[in-house]
Coordinates of C-alpha atoms and ligand atoms in Angstrom, one line a residue:
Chain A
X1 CA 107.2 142.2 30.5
X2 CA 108.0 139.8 33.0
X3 CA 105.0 138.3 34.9
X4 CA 106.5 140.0 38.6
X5 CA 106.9 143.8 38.5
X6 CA 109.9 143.4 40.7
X7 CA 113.4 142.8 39.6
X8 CA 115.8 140.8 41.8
X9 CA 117.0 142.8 44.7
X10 CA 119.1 141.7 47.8
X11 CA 120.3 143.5 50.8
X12 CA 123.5 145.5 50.1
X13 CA 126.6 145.2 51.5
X14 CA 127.4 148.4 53.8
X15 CA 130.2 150.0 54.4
X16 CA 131.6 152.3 56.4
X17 CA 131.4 154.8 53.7
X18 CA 128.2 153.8 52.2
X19 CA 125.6 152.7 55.4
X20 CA 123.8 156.2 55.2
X21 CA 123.4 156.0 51.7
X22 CA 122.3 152.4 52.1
X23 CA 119.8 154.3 55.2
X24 CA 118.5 156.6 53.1
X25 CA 116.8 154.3 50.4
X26 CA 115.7 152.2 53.2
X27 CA 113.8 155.5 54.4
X28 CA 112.7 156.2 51.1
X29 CA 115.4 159.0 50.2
X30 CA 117.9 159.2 48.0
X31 CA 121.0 161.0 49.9
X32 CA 124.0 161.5 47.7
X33 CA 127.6 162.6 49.6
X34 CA 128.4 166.0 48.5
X35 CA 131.7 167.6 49.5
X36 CA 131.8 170.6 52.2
X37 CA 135.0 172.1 50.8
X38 CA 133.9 172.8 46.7
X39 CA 130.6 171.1 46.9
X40 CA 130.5 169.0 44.3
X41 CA 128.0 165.8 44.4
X42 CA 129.8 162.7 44.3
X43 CA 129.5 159.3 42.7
X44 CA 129.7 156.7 43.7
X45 CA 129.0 157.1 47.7
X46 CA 132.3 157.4 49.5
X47 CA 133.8 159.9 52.2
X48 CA 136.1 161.5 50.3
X49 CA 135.8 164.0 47.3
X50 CA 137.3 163.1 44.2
X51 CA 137.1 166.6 43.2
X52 CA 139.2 168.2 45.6
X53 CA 140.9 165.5 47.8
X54 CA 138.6 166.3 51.0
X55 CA 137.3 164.3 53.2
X56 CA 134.3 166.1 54.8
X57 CA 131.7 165.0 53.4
X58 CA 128.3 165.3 53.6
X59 CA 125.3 163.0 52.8
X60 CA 122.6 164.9 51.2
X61 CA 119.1 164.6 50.1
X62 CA 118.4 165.0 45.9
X63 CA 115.5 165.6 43.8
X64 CA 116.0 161.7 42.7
X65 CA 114.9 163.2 38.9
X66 CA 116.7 162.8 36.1
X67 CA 117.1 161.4 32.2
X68 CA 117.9 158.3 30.9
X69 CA 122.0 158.7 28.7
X70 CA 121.8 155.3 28.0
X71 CA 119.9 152.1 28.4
X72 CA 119.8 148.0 26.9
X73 CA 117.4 145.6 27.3
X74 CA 119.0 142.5 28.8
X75 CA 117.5 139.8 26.8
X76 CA 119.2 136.8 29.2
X77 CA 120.7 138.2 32.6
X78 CA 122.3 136.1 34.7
X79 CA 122.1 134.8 38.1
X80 CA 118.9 136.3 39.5
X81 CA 118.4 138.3 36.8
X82 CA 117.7 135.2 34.6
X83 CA 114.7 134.3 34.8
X84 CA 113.3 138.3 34.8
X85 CA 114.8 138.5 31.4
X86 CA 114.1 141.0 29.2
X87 CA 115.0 144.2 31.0
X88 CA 116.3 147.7 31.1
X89 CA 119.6 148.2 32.4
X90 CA 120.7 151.7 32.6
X91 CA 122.8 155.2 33.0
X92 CA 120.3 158.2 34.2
X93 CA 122.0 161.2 34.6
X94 CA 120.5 162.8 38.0
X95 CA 119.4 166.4 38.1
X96 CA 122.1 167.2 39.9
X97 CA 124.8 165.6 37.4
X98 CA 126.1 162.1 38.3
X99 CA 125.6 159.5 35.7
X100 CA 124.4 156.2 37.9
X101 CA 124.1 152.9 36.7
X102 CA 120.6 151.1 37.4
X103 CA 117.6 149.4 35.9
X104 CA 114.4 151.4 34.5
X105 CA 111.3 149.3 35.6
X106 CA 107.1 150.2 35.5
X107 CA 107.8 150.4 31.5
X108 CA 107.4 147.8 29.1
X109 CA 111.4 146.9 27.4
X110 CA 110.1 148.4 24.0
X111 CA 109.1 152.1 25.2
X112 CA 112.6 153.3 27.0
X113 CA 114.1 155.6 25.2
X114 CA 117.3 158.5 25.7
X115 CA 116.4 161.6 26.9
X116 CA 113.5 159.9 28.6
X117 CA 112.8 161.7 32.2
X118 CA 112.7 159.6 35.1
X119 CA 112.4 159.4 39.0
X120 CA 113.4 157.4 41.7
X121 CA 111.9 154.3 43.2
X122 CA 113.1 152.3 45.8
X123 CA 112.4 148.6 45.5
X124 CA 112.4 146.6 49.2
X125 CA 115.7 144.1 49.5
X126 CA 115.4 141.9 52.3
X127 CA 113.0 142.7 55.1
X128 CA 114.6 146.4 55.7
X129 CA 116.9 147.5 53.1
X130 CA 116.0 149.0 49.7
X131 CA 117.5 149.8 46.4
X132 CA 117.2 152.7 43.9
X133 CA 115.9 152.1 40.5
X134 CA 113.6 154.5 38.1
X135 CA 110.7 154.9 36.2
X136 CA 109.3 157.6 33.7
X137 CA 108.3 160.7 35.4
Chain B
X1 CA 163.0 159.2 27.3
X2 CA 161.7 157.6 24.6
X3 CA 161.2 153.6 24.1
X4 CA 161.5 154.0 20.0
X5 CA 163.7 151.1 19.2
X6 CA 164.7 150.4 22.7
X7 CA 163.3 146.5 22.0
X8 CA 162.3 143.8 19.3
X9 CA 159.8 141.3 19.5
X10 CA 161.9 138.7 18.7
X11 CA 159.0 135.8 19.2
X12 CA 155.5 135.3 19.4
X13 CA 153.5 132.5 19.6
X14 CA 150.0 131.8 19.7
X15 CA 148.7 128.2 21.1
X16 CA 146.8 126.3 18.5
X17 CA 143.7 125.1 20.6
X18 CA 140.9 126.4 21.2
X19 CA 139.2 124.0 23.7
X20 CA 141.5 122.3 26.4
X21 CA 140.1 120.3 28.4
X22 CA 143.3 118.0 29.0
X23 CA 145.5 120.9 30.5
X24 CA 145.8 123.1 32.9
X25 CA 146.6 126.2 33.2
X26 CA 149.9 126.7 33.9
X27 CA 150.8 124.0 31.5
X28 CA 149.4 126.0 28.5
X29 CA 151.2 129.0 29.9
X30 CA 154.4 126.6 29.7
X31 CA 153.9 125.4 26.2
X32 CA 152.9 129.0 25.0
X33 CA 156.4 129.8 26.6
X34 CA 158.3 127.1 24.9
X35 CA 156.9 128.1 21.9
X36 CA 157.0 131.4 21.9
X37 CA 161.0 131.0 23.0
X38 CA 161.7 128.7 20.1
X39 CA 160.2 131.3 17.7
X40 CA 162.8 133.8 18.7
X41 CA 165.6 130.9 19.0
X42 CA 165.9 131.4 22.6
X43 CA 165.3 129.1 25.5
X44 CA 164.2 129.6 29.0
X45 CA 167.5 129.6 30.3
X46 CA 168.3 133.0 28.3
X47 CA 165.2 134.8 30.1
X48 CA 165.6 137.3 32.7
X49 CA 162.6 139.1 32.9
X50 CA 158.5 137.6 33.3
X51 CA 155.6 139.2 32.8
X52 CA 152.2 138.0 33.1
X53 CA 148.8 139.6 34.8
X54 CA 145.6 138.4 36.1
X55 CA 145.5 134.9 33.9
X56 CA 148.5 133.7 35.6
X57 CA 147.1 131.5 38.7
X58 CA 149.1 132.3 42.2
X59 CA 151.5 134.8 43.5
X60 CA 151.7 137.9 41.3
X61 CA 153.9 136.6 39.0
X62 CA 156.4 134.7 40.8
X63 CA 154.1 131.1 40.9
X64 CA 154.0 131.0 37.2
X65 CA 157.9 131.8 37.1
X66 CA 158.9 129.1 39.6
X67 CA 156.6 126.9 37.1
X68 CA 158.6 127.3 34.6
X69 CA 161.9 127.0 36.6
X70 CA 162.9 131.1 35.3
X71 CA 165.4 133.1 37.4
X72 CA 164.9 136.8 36.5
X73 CA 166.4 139.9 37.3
X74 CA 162.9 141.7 36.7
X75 CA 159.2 140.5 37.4
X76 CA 156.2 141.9 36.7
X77 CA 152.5 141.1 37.2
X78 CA 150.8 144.4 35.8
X79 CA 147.2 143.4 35.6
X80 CA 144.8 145.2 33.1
X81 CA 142.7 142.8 32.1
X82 CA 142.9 142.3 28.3
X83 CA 145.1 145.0 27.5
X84 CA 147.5 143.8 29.9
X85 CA 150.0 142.0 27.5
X86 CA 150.4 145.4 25.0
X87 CA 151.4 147.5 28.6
X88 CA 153.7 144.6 29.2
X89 CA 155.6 144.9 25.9
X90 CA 155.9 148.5 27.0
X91 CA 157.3 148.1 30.4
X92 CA 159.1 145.6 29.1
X93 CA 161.1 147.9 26.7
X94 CA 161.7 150.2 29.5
X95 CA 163.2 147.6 31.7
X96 CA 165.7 146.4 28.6
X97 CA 166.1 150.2 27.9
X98 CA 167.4 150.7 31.8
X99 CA 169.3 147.5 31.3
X100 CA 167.5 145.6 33.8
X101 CA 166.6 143.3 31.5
X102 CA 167.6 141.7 28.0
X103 CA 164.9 138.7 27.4
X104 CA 161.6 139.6 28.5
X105 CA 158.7 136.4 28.2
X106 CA 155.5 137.9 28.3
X107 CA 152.7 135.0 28.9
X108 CA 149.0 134.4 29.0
X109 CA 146.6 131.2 29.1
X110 CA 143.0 130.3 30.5
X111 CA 139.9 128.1 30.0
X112 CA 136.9 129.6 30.0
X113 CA 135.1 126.7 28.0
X114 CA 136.7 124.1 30.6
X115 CA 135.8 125.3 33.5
X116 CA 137.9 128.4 33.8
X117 CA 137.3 132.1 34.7
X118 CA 134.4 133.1 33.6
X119 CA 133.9 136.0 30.8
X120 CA 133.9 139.6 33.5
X121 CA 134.5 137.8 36.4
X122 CA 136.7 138.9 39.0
X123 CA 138.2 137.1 41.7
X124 CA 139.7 139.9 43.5
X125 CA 137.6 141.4 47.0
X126 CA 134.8 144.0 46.4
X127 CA 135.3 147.0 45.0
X128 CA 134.1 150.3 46.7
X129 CA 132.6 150.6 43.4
X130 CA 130.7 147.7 43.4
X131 CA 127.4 147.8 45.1
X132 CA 126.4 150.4 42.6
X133 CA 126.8 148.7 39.7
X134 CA 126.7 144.5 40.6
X135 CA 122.7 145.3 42.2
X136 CA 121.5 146.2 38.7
X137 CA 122.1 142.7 36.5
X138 CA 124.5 144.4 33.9
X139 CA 126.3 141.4 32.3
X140 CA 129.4 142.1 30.2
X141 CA 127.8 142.2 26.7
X142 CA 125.1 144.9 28.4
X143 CA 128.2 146.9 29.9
X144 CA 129.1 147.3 26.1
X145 CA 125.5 147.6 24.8
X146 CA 125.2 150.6 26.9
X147 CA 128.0 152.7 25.0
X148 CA 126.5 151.3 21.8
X149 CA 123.5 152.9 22.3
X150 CA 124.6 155.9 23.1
X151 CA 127.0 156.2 20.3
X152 CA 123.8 155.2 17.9
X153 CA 121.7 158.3 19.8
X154 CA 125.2 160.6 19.2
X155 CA 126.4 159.9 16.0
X156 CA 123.2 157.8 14.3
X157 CA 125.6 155.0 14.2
X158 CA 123.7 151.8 13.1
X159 CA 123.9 148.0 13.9
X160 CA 124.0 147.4 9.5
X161 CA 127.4 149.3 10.4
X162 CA 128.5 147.2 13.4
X163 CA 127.8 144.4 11.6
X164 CA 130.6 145.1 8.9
X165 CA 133.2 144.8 11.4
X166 CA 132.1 141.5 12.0
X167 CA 131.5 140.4 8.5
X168 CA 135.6 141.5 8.0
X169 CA 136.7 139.9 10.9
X170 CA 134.5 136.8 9.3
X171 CA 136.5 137.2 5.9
X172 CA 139.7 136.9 7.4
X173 CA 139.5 134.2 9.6
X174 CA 138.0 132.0 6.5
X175 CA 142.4 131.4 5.8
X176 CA 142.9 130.6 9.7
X177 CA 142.6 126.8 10.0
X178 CA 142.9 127.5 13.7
X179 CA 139.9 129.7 13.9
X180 CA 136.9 129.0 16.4
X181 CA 134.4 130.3 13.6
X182 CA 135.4 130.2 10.0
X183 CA 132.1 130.5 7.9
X184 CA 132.1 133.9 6.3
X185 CA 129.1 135.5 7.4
X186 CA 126.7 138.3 6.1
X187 CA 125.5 141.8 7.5
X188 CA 121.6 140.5 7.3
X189 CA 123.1 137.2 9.4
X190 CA 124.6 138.8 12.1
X191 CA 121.2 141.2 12.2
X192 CA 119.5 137.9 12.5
X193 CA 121.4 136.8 15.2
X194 CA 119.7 136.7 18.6
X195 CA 119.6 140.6 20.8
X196 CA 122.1 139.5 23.8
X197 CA 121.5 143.2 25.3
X198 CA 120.4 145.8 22.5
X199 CA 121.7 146.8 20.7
X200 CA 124.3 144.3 20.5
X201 CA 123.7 140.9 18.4
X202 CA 125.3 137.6 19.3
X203 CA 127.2 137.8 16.2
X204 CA 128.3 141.6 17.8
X205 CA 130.3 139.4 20.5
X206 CA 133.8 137.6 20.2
X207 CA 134.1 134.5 21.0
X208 CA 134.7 132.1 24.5
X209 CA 137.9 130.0 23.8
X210 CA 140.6 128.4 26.1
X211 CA 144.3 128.9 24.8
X212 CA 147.0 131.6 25.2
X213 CA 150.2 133.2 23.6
X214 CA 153.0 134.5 24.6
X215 CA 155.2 137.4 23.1
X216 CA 159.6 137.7 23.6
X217 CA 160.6 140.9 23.7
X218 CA 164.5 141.5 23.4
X219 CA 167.4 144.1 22.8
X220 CA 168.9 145.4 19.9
X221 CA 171.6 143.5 20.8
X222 CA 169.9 140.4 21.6
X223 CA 168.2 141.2 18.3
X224 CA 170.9 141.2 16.2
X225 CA 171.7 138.2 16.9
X226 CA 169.1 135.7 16.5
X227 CA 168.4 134.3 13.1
X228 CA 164.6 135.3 12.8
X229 CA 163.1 138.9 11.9
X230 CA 162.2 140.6 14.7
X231 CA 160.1 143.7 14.7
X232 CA 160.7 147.0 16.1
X233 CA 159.0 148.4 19.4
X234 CA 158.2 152.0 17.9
X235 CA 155.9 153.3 20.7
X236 CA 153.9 152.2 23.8
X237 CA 151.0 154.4 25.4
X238 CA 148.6 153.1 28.1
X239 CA 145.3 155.1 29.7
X240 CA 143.0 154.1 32.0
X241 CA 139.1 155.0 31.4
X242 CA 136.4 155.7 34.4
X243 CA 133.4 156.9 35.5
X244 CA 135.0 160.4 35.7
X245 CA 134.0 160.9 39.2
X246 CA 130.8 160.0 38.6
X247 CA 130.4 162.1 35.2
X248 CA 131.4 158.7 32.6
X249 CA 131.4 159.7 29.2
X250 CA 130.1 156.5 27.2
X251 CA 131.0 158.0 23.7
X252 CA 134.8 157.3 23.9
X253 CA 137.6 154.9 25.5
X254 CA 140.5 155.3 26.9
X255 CA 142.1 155.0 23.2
X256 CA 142.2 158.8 23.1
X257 CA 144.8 159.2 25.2
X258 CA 146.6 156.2 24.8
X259 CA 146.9 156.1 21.0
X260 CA 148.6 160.5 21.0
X261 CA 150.6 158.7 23.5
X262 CA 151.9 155.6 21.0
X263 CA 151.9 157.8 18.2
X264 CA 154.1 160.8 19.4
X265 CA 156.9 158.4 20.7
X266 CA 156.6 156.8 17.4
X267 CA 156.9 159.5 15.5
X268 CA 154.2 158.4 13.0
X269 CA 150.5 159.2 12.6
X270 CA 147.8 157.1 11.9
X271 CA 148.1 157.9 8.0
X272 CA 151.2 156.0 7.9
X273 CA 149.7 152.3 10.0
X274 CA 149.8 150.0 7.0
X275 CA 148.4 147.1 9.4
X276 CA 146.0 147.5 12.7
X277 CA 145.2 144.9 15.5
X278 CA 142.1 146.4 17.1
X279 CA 140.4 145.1 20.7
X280 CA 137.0 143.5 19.5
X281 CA 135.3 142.2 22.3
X282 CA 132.5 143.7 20.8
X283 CA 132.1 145.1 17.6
X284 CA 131.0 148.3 19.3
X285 CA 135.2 148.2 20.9
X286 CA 136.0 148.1 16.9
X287 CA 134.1 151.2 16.3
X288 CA 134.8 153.4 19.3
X289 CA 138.7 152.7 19.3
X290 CA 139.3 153.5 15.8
X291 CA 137.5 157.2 15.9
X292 CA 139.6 157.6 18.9
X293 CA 143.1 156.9 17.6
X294 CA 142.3 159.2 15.3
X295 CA 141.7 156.7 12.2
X296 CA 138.4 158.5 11.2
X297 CA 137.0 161.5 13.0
X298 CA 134.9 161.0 16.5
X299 CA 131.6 159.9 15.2
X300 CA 132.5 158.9 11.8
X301 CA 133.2 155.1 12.6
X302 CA 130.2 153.1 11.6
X303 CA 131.2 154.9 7.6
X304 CA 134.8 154.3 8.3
X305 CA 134.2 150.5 8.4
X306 CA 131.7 150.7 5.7
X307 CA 132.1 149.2 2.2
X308 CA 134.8 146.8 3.1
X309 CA 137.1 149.6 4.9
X310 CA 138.8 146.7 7.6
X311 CA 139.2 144.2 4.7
X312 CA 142.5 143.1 4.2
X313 CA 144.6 143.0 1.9
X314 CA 143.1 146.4 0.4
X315 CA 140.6 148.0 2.7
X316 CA 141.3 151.0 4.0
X317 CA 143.0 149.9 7.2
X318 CA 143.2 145.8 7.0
X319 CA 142.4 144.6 10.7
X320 CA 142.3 141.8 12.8
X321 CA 143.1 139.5 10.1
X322 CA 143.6 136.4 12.0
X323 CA 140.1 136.6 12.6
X324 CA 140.1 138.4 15.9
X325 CA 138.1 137.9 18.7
X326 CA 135.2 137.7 17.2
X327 CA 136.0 135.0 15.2
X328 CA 139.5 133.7 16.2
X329 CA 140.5 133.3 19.6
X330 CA 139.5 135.4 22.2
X331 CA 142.0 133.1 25.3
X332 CA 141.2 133.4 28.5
X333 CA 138.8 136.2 27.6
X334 CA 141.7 138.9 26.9
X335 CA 142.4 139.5 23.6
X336 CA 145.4 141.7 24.0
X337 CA 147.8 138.9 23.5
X338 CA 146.5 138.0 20.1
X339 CA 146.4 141.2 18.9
X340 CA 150.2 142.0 19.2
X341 CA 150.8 138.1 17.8
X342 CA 149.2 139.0 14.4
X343 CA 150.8 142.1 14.1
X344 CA 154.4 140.8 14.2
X345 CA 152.8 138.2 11.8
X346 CA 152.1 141.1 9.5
X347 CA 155.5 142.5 9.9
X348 CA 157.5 139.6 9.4
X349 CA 154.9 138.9 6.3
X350 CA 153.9 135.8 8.0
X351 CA 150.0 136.8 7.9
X352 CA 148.0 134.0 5.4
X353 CA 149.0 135.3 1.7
X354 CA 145.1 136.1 1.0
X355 CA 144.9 139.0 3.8
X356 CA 149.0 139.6 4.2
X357 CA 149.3 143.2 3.5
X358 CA 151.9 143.9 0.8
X359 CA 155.0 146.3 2.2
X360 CA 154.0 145.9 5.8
X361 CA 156.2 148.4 7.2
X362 CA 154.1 150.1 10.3
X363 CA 151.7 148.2 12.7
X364 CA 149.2 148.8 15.0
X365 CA 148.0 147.3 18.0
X366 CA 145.3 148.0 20.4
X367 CA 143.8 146.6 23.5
X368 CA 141.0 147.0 25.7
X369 CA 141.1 145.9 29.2
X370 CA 137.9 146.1 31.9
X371 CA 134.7 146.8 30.6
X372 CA 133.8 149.9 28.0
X373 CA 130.8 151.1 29.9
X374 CA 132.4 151.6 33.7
X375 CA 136.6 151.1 33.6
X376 CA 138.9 150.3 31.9
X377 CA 142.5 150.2 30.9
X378 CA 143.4 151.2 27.0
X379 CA 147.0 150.4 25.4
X380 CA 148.7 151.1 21.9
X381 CA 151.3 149.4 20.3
X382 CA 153.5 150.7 17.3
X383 CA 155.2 148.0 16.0
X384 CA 157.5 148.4 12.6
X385 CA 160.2 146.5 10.7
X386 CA 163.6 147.1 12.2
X387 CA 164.7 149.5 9.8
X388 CA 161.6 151.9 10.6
Ligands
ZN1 ZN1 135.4 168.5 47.1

C-alpha cells in the first residue's frame, strides 16, 4: 500500500443539480436524488428522473452499504493519482441499486475482491468539501 | 428503408506512418484524402459530401472541408469517438440513397505520439456526468479493466484467454511492413507483460500511433463506373451503451444491439461473415463484442478465441489481420477507420496473401467508440462483394 492512507481528493465542481449532494458528503451523508413521481433512486445526481421524465426530485439520505460488481488495481494512475499507484478503482452497487464508480481504500490492493461488502467513507477535499469512497464493512 | 446496396466503398486508404512528427493535422487528413480519392479514381473535385468527427480540428466539419478546398451538397461531423467512421459509412449511404449525395469522403488523422490528443481525453466542457467518475483516478485502460473483471467473475473468463487475441493479432501483423509492432508474440509473453490496471496486461492494450485513413463511399452508379472493385454496403447499425440510469451492466456492449441491427438489413447472419474487423482497444473489446454479435454465445468468448480461432487464413473467424490496434495502427486513438480499411482489403483480396481469406465474399466490421466501462457508441458494418 501506499505510504499515505489518503488518495488524491480535490473540491468538486458544484452544480446546480449536484451542490446538495456535494453538501451531504461534506456533512458526512451520503444523499442520493430519488424521484417523487415513481420513486426510483437516481444516478448520477441530477434534478430530473431518468426513469419517468420528472423533475421533482428529491435528495435523500441512503444506507451508504453496498458490494463491490467490479474493481482493478491501478498499477500507474495519472495525474494525482500517480504517485499513489497501486490502487482500487471501482463499481459498488449501493443497497439501494445504483452501480457508482469510486475507489475502495483501508484494504491492501491484493485482498478486494467481487461480492465484497462495503460502506461509505468520506475522504476531506479542500478545507470543506468531501468525497465518497468505501471500505469493507 | 433499407441501405442494402444503396452504396460502394469505392476507396480506402490508410496513411503509412505511424509517427509524424513533420505534419500536422490537417495535412495528414489531406494526404489520407488524396489517397483515399485516387484509390477509387476520383478526385476532390468529384466529392459532394464530407464526413469526419471529433479528430477533425475546428468547426464541425466545415474547417477541415474549406482545408481541402471541397464544396458539398452534404456535411456531417457525427462524433463517436472511434466508431465514428463505421456510423459515417452508414449515413453516408443514406444521404447517396436520398440522392443528396453521390461521393462521400469520409476522413480521420491525429498524433498522439507528437503531441496530439491524448488517449481518453476530451476537449469538450464537463459533462453532468463527470464529477462522479473523473474524482476516482480511472484511466482508460482501468475503464476497460473494470468490465474485464467482471466478465472473468461471470463467465470464468481468463487472461491465458485474452491473451490469444493478442497473440492472433501478433501473427498477422508479422506480413504488415507498416505495423507499429511486428514480433509475433506468445500467451506466456503478454502474461509477462507489466499489470497496467488488473486484469489487463500492457500487451492487453493497442497501441499509441499518429496517422489516419480515409474511406470513399459512392453510388451504384458512381460505382459502375470507376475502374477498381468496389465493395458493397450490405448493412449499417449503430447503439449507444450507458450507465443505464445508473444500473450499467459491465458484461456487454453496445454490440448487441448494433450488430441485430447490421445483420437484419443485411440479410445475413453471423454464420455467413467469412472476414471480421473487430474494435480492439483492449483485448477485453475483442472478447465482449464477438459474444455480442452473436459469433459465440454470451460468455463463451475467451473458448471462442481459443486454439487459434481469430487466425487467419483458417481460424474460425480470421480477424483484424492487418494487425489491428493492438499491433497495427491505432491513429488518433480511434480505430474505427482501420477497421473498415482492412475489410474492403479482404474483399477486394487485397489482404497480405499469408492471412487473405480465400472466397472473401461477406465482411464484418465493428467499432467501439467512448469507453467500455461508462459510454459508449457501438457500430456494425456488413460489407460484401458487389454481387452479394
Ligand atoms: Zn421518476
Amino acid at each position: 500500500m501506499p505510504d499515505d492512507p489518503f488518495l488524491p481528493t480535490r473540491p468538486p465542481r458544484r452544480t446546480h443539480e449536484t451542490a446538495e449532494f456535494w453538501d451531504g458528503c461534506a456533512a458526512g451523508r451520503l444523499l442520493l436524488p430519488r424521484c417523487d413521481d415513481c420513486h426510483a433512486y437516481i444516478w448520477y445526481p441530477r434534478l430530473f428522473c431518468p426513469h419517468c421524465s420528472s423533475p421533482r426530485v428529491t435528495y435523500t439520505e441512503v444506507s451508504g452499504t453496498g458490494t463491490v460488481y467490479s474493481f482493478t488495481v491501478v498499477r500507474k494512475g495519472a495525474g494525482a493519482y500517480r504517485e499513489f499507484s497501486p490502487y482500487v478503482a471501482a463499481y459498488v452497487e449501493l443497497a439501494e441499486g445504483p452501480r457508482v464508480m469510486t475507489n475502495i481504500v483501508g484494504v491492501p490492493v491484493d485482498q478486494v475482491h467481487v461480492g465484497q461488502a462495503v460502506r461509505v467513507v468520506f475522504d476531506p477535499a479542500g478545507d470543506a468539501d468531501a468525497i465518497p469512497r468505501f471500505t469493507p464493512s | 428503408m433499407s441501405l442494402r446496396g444503396a452504396a460502394f466503398i469505392a476507396g480506402a486508404y490508410e496513411h503509412p506512418r505511424r509517427d509524424i512528427p513533420d505534419r500536422t493535422v490537417p495535412q495528414i487528413h489531406a494526404e489520407v484524402a488524396v489517397g483515399a480519392l485516387a484509390d477509387a479514381g476520383l478526385s476532390m473535385a468529384d466529392v459532394d459530401g464530407f464526413y469526419c468527427a471529433g479528430d477533425a480540428p475546428g468547426f464541425g466539419a466545415v474547417s477541415m472541408a474549406e482545408y481541402l478546398g471541397l464544396r458539398c451538397r452534404t456535411y456531417d461531423s457525427t462524433e463517436t469517438g472511434g466508431s465514428s467512421y463505421l456510423v459515417h459509412v452508414g449515413h453516408a449511404a443514406a444521404m447517396i440513397k436520398a440522392g443528396h449525395a453521390s461521393v462521400a469522403l469520409i476522413t480521420l488523422a491525429g498524433t498522439p505520439r507528437n503531441g496530439g490528443a491524448q488517449p481518453g481525453s476530451s476537449a469538450a466542457a464537463p459533462a453532468p456526468e463527470s464529477e462522479f467518475e473523473n474524482l476516482f483516478g480511472v484511466p482508460i485502460a482501468a475503464n476497460y479493466a473494470l468490465a474485464a473483471q467482471r466478465h472473468m467473475y461471470e463467465f470464468g473468463t481468463t487472461s491465458a484467454q485474452l491473451a490469444e487475441i493478442k497473440v492472433a493479432a501478433s501473427l498477422h501483423a508479422q506480413h504488415n511492413p507498416h505495423a507499429f509492432l511486428r514480433d509475433v508474440v506468445t500467451v506466456e509473453e503478454v502474461l509477462a507483460s507489466p499489470m497496467v490496471a488488473d486484469p489487463l496486461h500492457r500487451m492487453d492494450c493497442c497501441v499509441v500511433t499518429d496517422g489516419g485513413g480515409a474511406l470513399v463511399v459512392v453510388s451504384p452508379a458512381v460505382a459502375a463506373s470507376l475502374p477498381r472493385r468496389a465493395v458493397k454496403v450490405l448493412g449499417q447499425g449503430e447503439a449507444a451503451k450507458d450507465t443505464n440510469r445508473g444500473r450499467i451492466d459491465l458484461t456487454h456492449t453496445g454490440a448487441v444491439w448494433s450488430g441485430p441491427r447490421a445483420f437484419e438489413e443485411a440479410g445475413v447472419t453471423p454464420a455467413d461473415i467469412d472476414y471480421a474487423s473487430i474494435y480492439d482497444s483492449f483485448t477485453i473489446t475483442v472478447l465482449m463484442t464477438l459474444e455480442d454479435l452473436g459469433f459465440c454465445h454470451k460468455g463463451e468468448g475467451g473458448r471462442f478465441v481459443m486454439d487459434g480461432g481469430l487466425v487467419a487464413p483458417f481460424g474460425r473467424l480470421p480477424f483484424n489481420t492487418d494487425g489491428g490496434g493492438l499491433c497495427n495502427n491505432h491513429p488518433a486513438n480511434r480505430g474505427g477507420m482501420t477497421k473498415v480499411i482492412e475489410a474492403v482489403r479482404q474483399l477486394r483480396g487485397e489482404a497480405h496473401p499469408a492471412v487473405q481469406v480465400p472466397d472473401c465474399q461477406i465482411a464484418l466490421a465493428h467499432g467501439t467508440g467512448g469507453s467500455l466501462s461508462t459510454r459508449m457508441m457501438s457500430s456494425t458494418l456488413i460489407l460484401g462483394q458487389p454481387d452479394a
